[in-house]
Amino acid sequence: MTSFLAQRLLSMLLTALLVSVLVVLLVHTVPGDIVQQMLGQLGAGSEEARATLEAYFGLDRPVHVQYLDWLGQLLNGSLGESWNQGTPVLTLVLRAFWVSVELAVLSLAFALVVGCVLGIVAANLRDTVADVAIQAFNVLGLSLPAFWVGAMMLVVASNVFSWGPPFRYVGPLDDLALNVQIMFLPTLALGLFNAAAISQFVRDLILGTIGRDFVRTATAKGVPRSVVYAKHVFRNILVPLTSFTGVIFIGILGGVVAIEAVFNLPGIGRLILWALQTRDYPVVQGGIFVLAIVTLLVNLIVDILYAVFDPRITYA
């Protein structure tokens, strides 16, 4: 395991380095920069003003020099400062990141519970009305964009229940009751979408497993159905389900921007989008880099869980 972890950490380091290069290159391919925006707002467009601002932001240097400066700051534990706010990027990113993490964890927990229950029921009641109804839910859930579901939830909550969530985010440690009201509908919107995916995945996994020889043998020996499921079916679907859950979690974190926009949540998606619109390169680079690091860590955790759930898997 030690050797495996060392190899994975080295691989993660190289991947993170490559990601950092790609992020900087992609950010600089976006047309326009903060200098153009500032000159446009000030109504001043002289070459002297442009040169002064470019020198101030370091944009007069080659891209590779800007990247090496940013990398040097990164190695010192800093992501630089926001060009628009003058605030450390790490502070902005972490503040927004925890909002998105809260939403992602709550949505994933909801999706796992609902999706697994529906998937198990559908597999056990295959080709019945209940199975058809659950599959219809899965298709509908996967077809509807989460942001549209969220917007419809807002409309229904407002028109039918005369209620709407507060539109100013408050953390759970500051006011738990208010935080629950704020996160309820976004969690439901994202959770339903992913519950449909998990439900379909679990149903297919169970149907694929109960048809295998060792399950049929245990059933033929008269082993109770609950024991067959607990010892053979569920244990065998844990590894692929863990892998799928990791993908879902990363997908939620990377795609929360639309839901954050609908519910006015100050998460990492909105922060990166705002920074991109204002050409605040340090914030864009820092935000995407942190998301990339989290993705690598989630993949590492998933790999470790493989060995926990299936003793046959060992890492030399």
mmCIF file of C-alpha atoms in Angstrom:
data_model
loop_
_atom_site.group_PDB
_atom_site.id
_atom_site.type_symbol
_atom_site.label_atom_id
_atom_site.label_comp_id
_atom_site.label_asym_id
_atom_site.label_seq_id
_atom_site.Cartn_x
_atom_site.Cartn_y
_atom_site.Cartn_z
ATOM 1 C CA MET A 1 0.000 0.000 0.000
ATOM 2 C CA THR A 2 2.866 2.386 0.796
ATOM 3 C CA SER A 3 4.369 1.833 -2.639
ATOM 4 C CA PHE A 4 0.955 2.336 -4.238
ATOM 5 C CA LEU A 5 0.377 5.581 -2.363
ATOM 6 C CA ALA A 6 3.833 6.857 -3.284
ATOM 7 C CA GLN A 7 3.211 6.099 -6.967
ATOM 8 C CA ARG A 8 -0.230 7.691 -6.887
ATOM 9 C CA LEU A 9 1.044 10.811 -5.124
ATOM 10 C CA LEU A 10 3.826 11.178 -7.694
ATOM 11 C CA SER A 11 1.307 10.675 -10.486
ATOM 12 C CA MET A 12 -1.004 13.252 -8.878
ATOM 13 C CA LEU A 13 1.865 15.736 -8.640
ATOM 14 C CA LEU A 14 2.703 15.368 -12.326
ATOM 15 C CA THR A 15 -0.968 15.571 -13.276
ATOM 16 C CA ALA A 16 -1.435 18.696 -11.164
ATOM 17 C CA LEU A 17 1.597 20.256 -12.852
ATOM 18 C CA LEU A 18 0.212 19.472 -16.298
ATOM 19 C CA VAL A 19 -3.213 20.794 -15.267
ATOM 20 C CA SER A 20 -1.629 24.036 -14.051
ATOM 21 C CA VAL A 21 0.065 24.529 -17.445
ATOM 22 C CA LEU A 22 -3.158 23.837 -19.336
ATOM 23 C CA VAL A 23 -5.190 26.128 -17.077
ATOM 24 C CA VAL A 24 -2.824 29.068 -17.630
ATOM 25 C CA LEU A 25 -2.691 28.479 -21.380
ATOM 26 C CA LEU A 26 -6.485 28.177 -21.673
ATOM 27 C CA VAL A 27 -7.103 31.270 -19.551
ATOM 28 C CA HIS A 28 -4.817 33.336 -21.768
ATOM 29 C CA THR A 29 -6.582 32.154 -24.929
ATOM 30 C CA VAL A 30 -9.790 33.902 -23.844
ATOM 31 C CA PRO A 31 -10.142 37.088 -25.934
ATOM 32 C CA GLY A 32 -9.631 40.336 -24.042
ATOM 33 C CA ASP A 33 -8.063 40.977 -20.669
ATOM 34 C CA ILE A 34 -8.626 43.021 -17.552
ATOM 35 C CA VAL A 35 -6.715 45.975 -19.013
ATOM 36 C CA GLN A 36 -9.165 46.276 -21.920
ATOM 37 C CA GLN A 37 -12.087 46.126 -19.509
ATOM 38 C CA MET A 38 -10.619 48.787 -17.213
ATOM 39 C CA LEU A 39 -9.757 51.112 -20.089
ATOM 40 C CA GLY A 40 -13.264 50.646 -21.473
ATOM 41 C CA GLN A 41 -14.828 51.543 -18.135
ATOM 42 C CA LEU A 42 -12.535 54.563 -17.669
ATOM 43 C CA GLY A 43 -13.046 55.751 -21.230
ATOM 44 C CA ALA A 44 -9.273 56.032 -21.633
ATOM 45 C CA GLY A 45 -7.542 54.177 -24.391
ATOM 46 C CA SER A 46 -4.080 55.687 -24.740
ATOM 47 C CA GLU A 47 -1.126 53.424 -25.363
ATOM 48 C CA GLU A 48 0.592 54.861 -22.324
ATOM 49 C CA ALA A 49 -2.312 53.961 -20.038
ATOM 50 C CA ARG A 50 -2.450 50.476 -21.538
ATOM 51 C CA ALA A 51 1.286 49.929 -21.072
ATOM 52 C CA THR A 52 1.093 51.132 -17.466
ATOM 53 C CA LEU A 53 -1.770 48.792 -16.589
ATOM 54 C CA GLU A 54 -0.208 45.829 -18.390
ATOM 55 C CA ALA A 55 3.005 46.377 -16.455
ATOM 56 C CA TYR A 56 1.023 46.639 -13.194
ATOM 57 C CA PHE A 57 -0.736 43.301 -13.767
ATOM 58 C CA GLY A 58 2.346 41.664 -15.279
ATOM 59 C CA LEU A 59 0.612 41.128 -18.595
ATOM 60 C CA ASP A 60 3.514 42.718 -20.498
ATOM 61 C CA ARG A 61 5.603 39.619 -19.867
ATOM 62 C CA PRO A 62 5.513 36.393 -21.910
ATOM 63 C CA VAL A 63 2.926 33.816 -20.842
ATOM 64 C CA HIS A 64 5.572 31.325 -19.713
ATOM 65 C CA VAL A 65 7.118 33.918 -17.394
ATOM 66 C CA GLN A 66 3.678 34.699 -15.938
ATOM 67 C CA TYR A 67 3.141 30.969 -15.431
ATOM 68 C CA LEU A 68 6.482 30.499 -13.653
ATOM 69 C CA ASP A 69 5.688 33.426 -11.348
ATOM 70 C CA TRP A 70 2.289 31.899 -10.555
ATOM 71 C CA LEU A 71 3.905 28.486 -10.005
ATOM 72 C CA GLY A 72 6.431 30.065 -7.637
ATOM 73 C CA GLN A 73 3.596 31.588 -5.611
ATOM 74 C CA LEU A 74 1.836 28.229 -5.611
ATOM 75 C CA LEU A 75 4.903 26.472 -4.218
ATOM 76 C CA ASN A 76 4.914 29.053 -1.425
ATOM 77 C CA GLY A 77 1.293 28.226 -0.588
ATOM 78 C CA SER A 78 -0.248 31.247 -2.290
ATOM 79 C CA LEU A 79 -2.519 31.548 -5.307
ATOM 80 C CA GLY A 80 -1.848 35.264 -5.673
ATOM 81 C CA GLU A 81 -4.331 38.100 -5.238
ATOM 82 C CA SER A 82 -7.526 38.860 -7.058
ATOM 83 C CA TRP A 83 -6.991 41.661 -9.569
ATOM 84 C CA ASN A 84 -10.521 42.951 -9.008
ATOM 85 C CA GLN A 85 -10.829 42.677 -5.239
ATOM 86 C CA GLY A 86 -7.229 42.742 -4.028
ATOM 87 C CA THR A 87 -8.086 39.778 -1.795
ATOM 88 C CA PRO A 88 -5.920 36.644 -1.569
ATOM 89 C CA VAL A 89 -7.233 34.163 -4.141
ATOM 90 C CA LEU A 90 -6.915 31.300 -1.676
ATOM 91 C CA THR A 91 -9.333 33.073 0.684
ATOM 92 C CA LEU A 92 -11.872 33.680 -2.089
ATOM 93 C CA VAL A 93 -11.597 30.147 -3.447
ATOM 94 C CA LEU A 94 -11.864 28.401 -0.082
ATOM 95 C CA ARG A 95 -14.815 30.573 0.976
ATOM 96 C CA ALA A 96 -16.686 29.661 -2.212
ATOM 97 C CA PHE A 97 -15.411 26.094 -2.263
ATOM 98 C CA TRP A 98 -17.029 25.152 1.057
ATOM 99 C CA VAL A 99 -20.412 26.374 -0.174
ATOM 100 C CA SER A 100 -20.122 24.108 -3.215
ATOM 101 C CA VAL A 101 -18.841 21.211 -1.114
ATOM 102 C CA GLU A 102 -21.813 21.505 1.223
ATOM 103 C CA LEU A 103 -24.195 21.464 -1.729
ATOM 104 C CA ALA A 104 -22.336 18.571 -3.389
ATOM 105 C CA VAL A 105 -22.233 16.432 -0.223
ATOM 106 C CA LEU A 106 -25.902 17.008 0.602
ATOM 107 C CA SER A 107 -26.958 16.312 -2.996
ATOM 108 C CA LEU A 108 -24.818 13.201 -3.194
ATOM 109 C CA ALA A 109 -26.152 11.844 0.116
ATOM 110 C CA PHE A 110 -29.740 12.432 -1.047
ATOM 111 C CA ALA A 111 -29.025 10.883 -4.449
ATOM 112 C CA LEU A 112 -27.343 7.820 -2.941
ATOM 113 C CA VAL A 113 -30.186 7.070 -0.530
ATOM 114 C CA VAL A 114 -32.992 7.637 -3.035
ATOM 115 C CA GLY A 115 -31.116 6.157 -6.002
ATOM 116 C CA CYS A 116 -30.030 2.962 -4.214
ATOM 117 C CA VAL A 117 -33.501 2.329 -2.774
ATOM 118 C CA LEU A 118 -35.172 2.846 -6.162
ATOM 119 C CA GLY A 119 -32.541 0.756 -7.938
ATOM 120 C CA ILE A 120 -32.946 -2.162 -5.524
ATOM 121 C CA VAL A 121 -36.745 -2.007 -5.724
ATOM 122 C CA ALA A 122 -36.673 -1.844 -9.537
ATOM 123 C CA ALA A 123 -34.292 -4.817 -9.790
ATOM 124 C CA ASN A 124 -36.355 -6.942 -7.419
ATOM 125 C CA LEU A 125 -39.638 -6.022 -9.139
ATOM 126 C CA ARG A 126 -38.282 -6.318 -12.655
ATOM 127 C CA ASP A 127 -40.829 -5.952 -15.467
ATOM 128 C CA THR A 128 -43.579 -4.919 -13.066
ATOM 129 C CA VAL A 129 -45.485 -1.653 -12.922
ATOM 130 C CA ALA A 130 -43.180 -0.449 -10.126
ATOM 131 C CA ASP A 131 -40.101 -1.173 -12.273
ATOM 132 C CA VAL A 132 -41.587 0.694 -15.229
ATOM 133 C CA ALA A 133 -42.520 3.632 -13.003
ATOM 134 C CA ILE A 134 -39.012 3.839 -11.538
ATOM 135 C CA GLN A 135 -37.420 3.642 -14.967
ATOM 136 C CA ALA A 136 -39.732 6.401 -16.141
ATOM 137 C CA PHE A 137 -38.498 8.480 -13.196
ATOM 138 C CA ASN A 138 -34.909 7.678 -14.173
ATOM 139 C CA VAL A 139 -35.416 8.735 -17.776
ATOM 140 C CA LEU A 140 -37.234 11.903 -16.737
ATOM 141 C CA GLY A 141 -34.620 12.741 -14.130
ATOM 142 C CA LEU A 142 -31.769 12.306 -16.586
ATOM 143 C CA SER A 143 -33.564 14.250 -19.326
ATOM 144 C CA LEU A 144 -34.370 17.388 -17.358
ATOM 145 C CA PRO A 145 -31.540 19.851 -16.693
ATOM 146 C CA ALA A 146 -30.975 20.331 -12.971
ATOM 147 C CA PHE A 147 -31.101 24.126 -13.255
ATOM 148 C CA TRP A 148 -34.536 23.932 -14.940
ATOM 149 C CA VAL A 149 -35.800 21.608 -12.200
ATOM 150 C CA GLY A 150 -34.461 24.063 -9.636
ATOM 151 C CA ALA A 151 -36.161 27.006 -11.345
ATOM 152 C CA MET A 152 -39.470 25.095 -11.480
ATOM 153 C CA MET A 153 -39.124 24.250 -7.800
ATOM 154 C CA LEU A 154 -38.763 27.941 -7.040
ATOM 155 C CA VAL A 155 -41.899 28.711 -9.048
ATOM 156 C CA VAL A 156 -43.925 25.959 -7.354
ATOM 157 C CA ALA A 157 -42.683 26.873 -3.880
ATOM 158 C CA SER A 158 -43.566 30.496 -4.486
ATOM 159 C CA ASN A 159 -46.964 30.050 -6.176
ATOM 160 C CA VAL A 160 -48.277 27.021 -4.295
ATOM 161 C CA PHE A 161 -46.722 27.307 -0.851
ATOM 162 C CA SER A 162 -46.093 31.066 -0.819
ATOM 163 C CA TRP A 163 -42.563 30.332 0.288
ATOM 164 C CA GLY A 164 -39.146 30.960 -1.088
ATOM 165 C CA PRO A 165 -35.660 30.257 0.187
ATOM 166 C CA PRO A 166 -33.563 33.163 1.514
ATOM 167 C CA PHE A 167 -31.353 34.502 -1.258
ATOM 168 C CA ARG A 168 -28.413 35.358 0.954
ATOM 169 C CA TYR A 169 -26.212 32.436 1.893
ATOM 170 C CA VAL A 170 -25.647 31.729 5.588
ATOM 171 C CA GLY A 171 -23.304 28.945 6.672
ATOM 172 C CA PRO A 172 -24.524 26.003 8.788
ATOM 173 C CA LEU A 173 -22.291 27.027 11.681
ATOM 174 C CA ASP A 174 -23.793 30.532 11.724
ATOM 175 C CA ASP A 175 -27.473 29.582 11.553
ATOM 176 C CA LEU A 176 -28.305 25.930 10.906
ATOM 177 C CA ALA A 177 -32.061 26.444 10.496
ATOM 178 C CA LEU A 178 -31.587 29.222 7.944
ATOM 179 C CA ASN A 179 -28.921 27.204 6.145
ATOM 180 C CA VAL A 180 -31.345 24.272 5.817
ATOM 181 C CA GLN A 181 -33.920 26.593 4.214
ATOM 182 C CA ILE A 182 -31.291 27.921 1.794
ATOM 183 C CA MET A 183 -29.898 24.530 0.763
ATOM 184 C CA PHE A 184 -33.172 22.545 0.653
ATOM 185 C CA LEU A 185 -34.275 23.259 -2.927
ATOM 186 C CA PRO A 186 -30.761 23.271 -4.503
ATOM 187 C CA THR A 187 -30.060 19.915 -2.834
ATOM 188 C CA LEU A 188 -33.351 18.528 -4.079
ATOM 189 C CA ALA A 189 -32.782 19.757 -7.649
ATOM 190 C CA LEU A 190 -29.270 18.336 -7.917
ATOM 191 C CA GLY A 191 -30.123 15.254 -5.866
ATOM 192 C CA LEU A 192 -33.073 14.170 -8.016
ATOM 193 C CA PHE A 193 -31.006 14.421 -11.191
ATOM 194 C CA ASN A 194 -28.232 12.260 -9.752
ATOM 195 C CA ALA A 195 -30.643 9.898 -7.961
ATOM 196 C CA ALA A 196 -32.022 8.962 -11.360
ATOM 197 C CA ALA A 197 -28.518 8.111 -12.619
ATOM 198 C CA ILE A 198 -27.675 6.084 -9.498
ATOM 199 C CA SER A 199 -31.024 4.292 -9.547
ATOM 200 C CA GLN A 200 -30.492 3.103 -13.123
ATOM 201 C CA PHE A 201 -26.896 2.133 -12.391
ATOM 202 C CA VAL A 202 -27.800 0.136 -9.252
ATOM 203 C CA ARG A 203 -30.675 -1.638 -11.031
ATOM 204 C CA ASP A 204 -28.403 -2.737 -13.866
ATOM 205 C CA LEU A 205 -25.658 -3.814 -11.465
ATOM 206 C CA ILE A 206 -28.028 -5.944 -9.383
ATOM 207 C CA LEU A 207 -29.619 -7.566 -12.415
ATOM 208 C CA GLY A 208 -26.166 -8.337 -13.769
ATOM 209 C CA THR A 209 -25.017 -9.827 -10.448
ATOM 210 C CA ILE A 210 -28.026 -11.985 -9.551
ATOM 211 C CA GLY A 211 -27.634 -13.824 -12.847
ATOM 212 C CA ARG A 212 -24.080 -14.947 -12.054
ATOM 213 C CA ASP A 213 -23.271 -18.540 -11.071
ATOM 214 C CA PHE A 214 -22.279 -17.959 -7.448
ATOM 215 C CA VAL A 215 -25.561 -16.169 -6.732
ATOM 216 C CA ARG A 216 -27.639 -18.858 -8.425
ATOM 217 C CA THR A 217 -25.693 -21.527 -6.508
ATOM 218 C CA ALA A 218 -26.318 -19.842 -3.165
ATOM 219 C CA THR A 219 -30.006 -19.472 -4.022
ATOM 220 C CA ALA A 220 -30.216 -23.147 -5.090
ATOM 221 C CA LYS A 221 -28.712 -24.187 -1.753
ATOM 222 C CA GLY A 222 -31.612 -22.532 0.013
ATOM 223 C CA VAL A 223 -29.693 -19.577 1.395
ATOM 224 C CA PRO A 224 -32.222 -16.916 2.459
ATOM 225 C CA ARG A 225 -32.703 -14.144 -0.093
ATOM 226 C CA SER A 226 -31.652 -11.456 2.374
ATOM 227 C CA VAL A 227 -28.373 -13.307 3.058
ATOM 228 C CA VAL A 228 -27.707 -13.810 -0.656
ATOM 229 C CA TYR A 229 -28.161 -10.106 -1.245
ATOM 230 C CA ALA A 230 -26.071 -9.049 1.762
ATOM 231 C CA LYS A 231 -23.178 -11.465 1.191
ATOM 232 C CA HIS A 232 -23.037 -11.780 -2.573
ATOM 233 C CA VAL A 233 -25.013 -9.144 -4.425
ATOM 234 C CA PHE A 234 -24.376 -5.965 -2.440
ATOM 235 C CA ARG A 235 -20.714 -6.774 -1.805
ATOM 236 C CA ASN A 236 -20.116 -7.256 -5.510
ATOM 237 C CA ILE A 237 -21.767 -4.027 -6.564
ATOM 238 C CA LEU A 238 -19.959 -1.913 -3.954
ATOM 239 C CA VAL A 239 -16.782 -1.446 -6.000
ATOM 240 C CA PRO A 240 -18.432 -0.230 -9.236
ATOM 241 C CA LEU A 241 -20.923 1.806 -7.202
ATOM 242 C CA THR A 242 -18.058 3.472 -5.330
ATOM 243 C CA SER A 243 -16.368 4.346 -8.600
ATOM 244 C CA PHE A 244 -19.631 5.719 -10.005
ATOM 245 C CA THR A 245 -20.247 7.725 -6.829
ATOM 246 C CA GLY A 246 -16.827 9.328 -7.148
ATOM 247 C CA VAL A 247 -17.613 10.343 -10.710
ATOM 248 C CA ILE A 248 -20.988 11.740 -9.637
ATOM 249 C CA PHE A 249 -19.383 13.781 -6.834
ATOM 250 C CA ILE A 250 -16.787 15.264 -9.171
ATOM 251 C CA GLY A 251 -19.516 15.971 -11.717
ATOM 252 C CA ILE A 252 -21.589 17.803 -9.130
ATOM 253 C CA LEU A 253 -18.645 19.931 -7.999
ATOM 254 C CA GLY A 254 -17.711 20.809 -11.554
ATOM 255 C CA GLY A 255 -21.232 21.534 -12.704
ATOM 256 C CA VAL A 256 -22.859 23.393 -9.838
ATOM 257 C CA VAL A 257 -22.544 26.783 -11.479
ATOM 258 C CA ALA A 258 -26.055 26.710 -12.985
ATOM 259 C CA ILE A 259 -27.711 25.708 -9.712
ATOM 260 C CA GLU A 260 -25.613 28.268 -7.831
ATOM 261 C CA ALA A 261 -26.785 30.929 -10.266
ATOM 262 C CA VAL A 262 -30.465 29.948 -9.924
ATOM 263 C CA PHE A 263 -30.354 30.004 -6.112
ATOM 264 C CA ASN A 264 -27.792 32.814 -5.743
ATOM 265 C CA LEU A 265 -25.302 30.608 -3.913
ATOM 266 C CA PRO A 266 -21.757 32.055 -3.707
ATOM 267 C CA GLY A 267 -20.066 28.792 -4.670
ATOM 268 C CA ILE A 268 -16.926 27.961 -6.616
ATOM 269 C CA GLY A 269 -18.766 27.715 -9.946
ATOM 270 C CA ARG A 270 -20.110 31.250 -9.745
ATOM 271 C CA LEU A 271 -16.751 32.542 -8.522
ATOM 272 C CA ILE A 272 -14.904 31.086 -11.513
ATOM 273 C CA LEU A 273 -17.581 32.301 -13.927
ATOM 274 C CA TRP A 274 -17.457 35.816 -12.486
ATOM 275 C CA ALA A 275 -13.650 35.817 -12.583
ATOM 276 C CA LEU A 276 -13.717 34.649 -16.191
ATOM 277 C CA GLN A 277 -16.131 37.422 -17.159
ATOM 278 C CA THR A 278 -13.915 40.039 -15.519
ATOM 279 C CA ARG A 279 -10.683 38.412 -16.771
ATOM 280 C CA ASP A 280 -9.431 37.989 -13.213
ATOM 281 C CA TYR A 281 -6.813 35.433 -14.211
ATOM 282 C CA PRO A 282 -5.452 34.591 -10.725
ATOM 283 C CA VAL A 283 -8.954 33.691 -9.474
ATOM 284 C CA VAL A 284 -9.770 31.596 -12.559
ATOM 285 C CA GLN A 285 -6.450 29.756 -12.364
ATOM 286 C CA GLY A 286 -6.705 29.255 -8.600
ATOM 287 C CA GLY A 287 -10.318 28.062 -8.690
ATOM 288 C CA ILE A 288 -9.808 25.548 -11.488
ATOM 289 C CA PHE A 289 -6.546 24.325 -9.954
ATOM 290 C CA VAL A 290 -8.215 23.673 -6.593
ATOM 291 C CA LEU A 291 -11.035 21.775 -8.318
ATOM 292 C CA ALA A 292 -8.435 19.695 -10.178
ATOM 293 C CA ILE A 293 -6.653 18.850 -6.922
ATOM 294 C CA VAL A 294 -9.962 17.834 -5.311
ATOM 295 C CA THR A 295 -10.715 15.619 -8.325
ATOM 296 C CA LEU A 296 -7.359 13.878 -7.926
ATOM 297 C CA LEU A 297 -7.947 13.375 -4.200
ATOM 298 C CA VAL A 298 -11.436 11.944 -4.783
ATOM 299 C CA ASN A 299 -9.992 9.481 -7.306
ATOM 300 C CA LEU A 300 -7.338 8.448 -4.783
ATOM 301 C CA ILE A 301 -9.945 7.913 -2.064
ATOM 302 C CA VAL A 302 -12.058 5.834 -4.467
ATOM 303 C CA ASP A 303 -9.045 3.646 -5.281
ATOM 304 C CA ILE A 304 -8.358 3.086 -1.580
ATOM 305 C CA LEU A 305 -12.020 2.209 -0.964
ATOM 306 C CA TYR A 306 -11.760 -0.495 -3.637
ATOM 307 C CA ALA A 307 -9.407 -2.458 -1.381
ATOM 308 C CA VAL A 308 -11.585 -1.781 1.663
ATOM 309 C CA PHE A 309 -14.764 -3.107 0.000
ATOM 310 C CA ASP A 310 -13.105 -5.973 -1.868
ATOM 311 C CA PRO A 311 -10.230 -7.779 -0.066
ATOM 312 C CA ARG A 312 -9.300 -9.474 -3.348
ATOM 313 C CA ILE A 313 -7.980 -6.121 -4.548
ATOM 314 C CA THR A 314 -4.473 -5.471 -3.255
ATOM 315 C CA TYR A 315 -1.989 -2.760 -4.022
ATOM 316 C CA ALA A 316 1.639 -3.797 -4.078
#
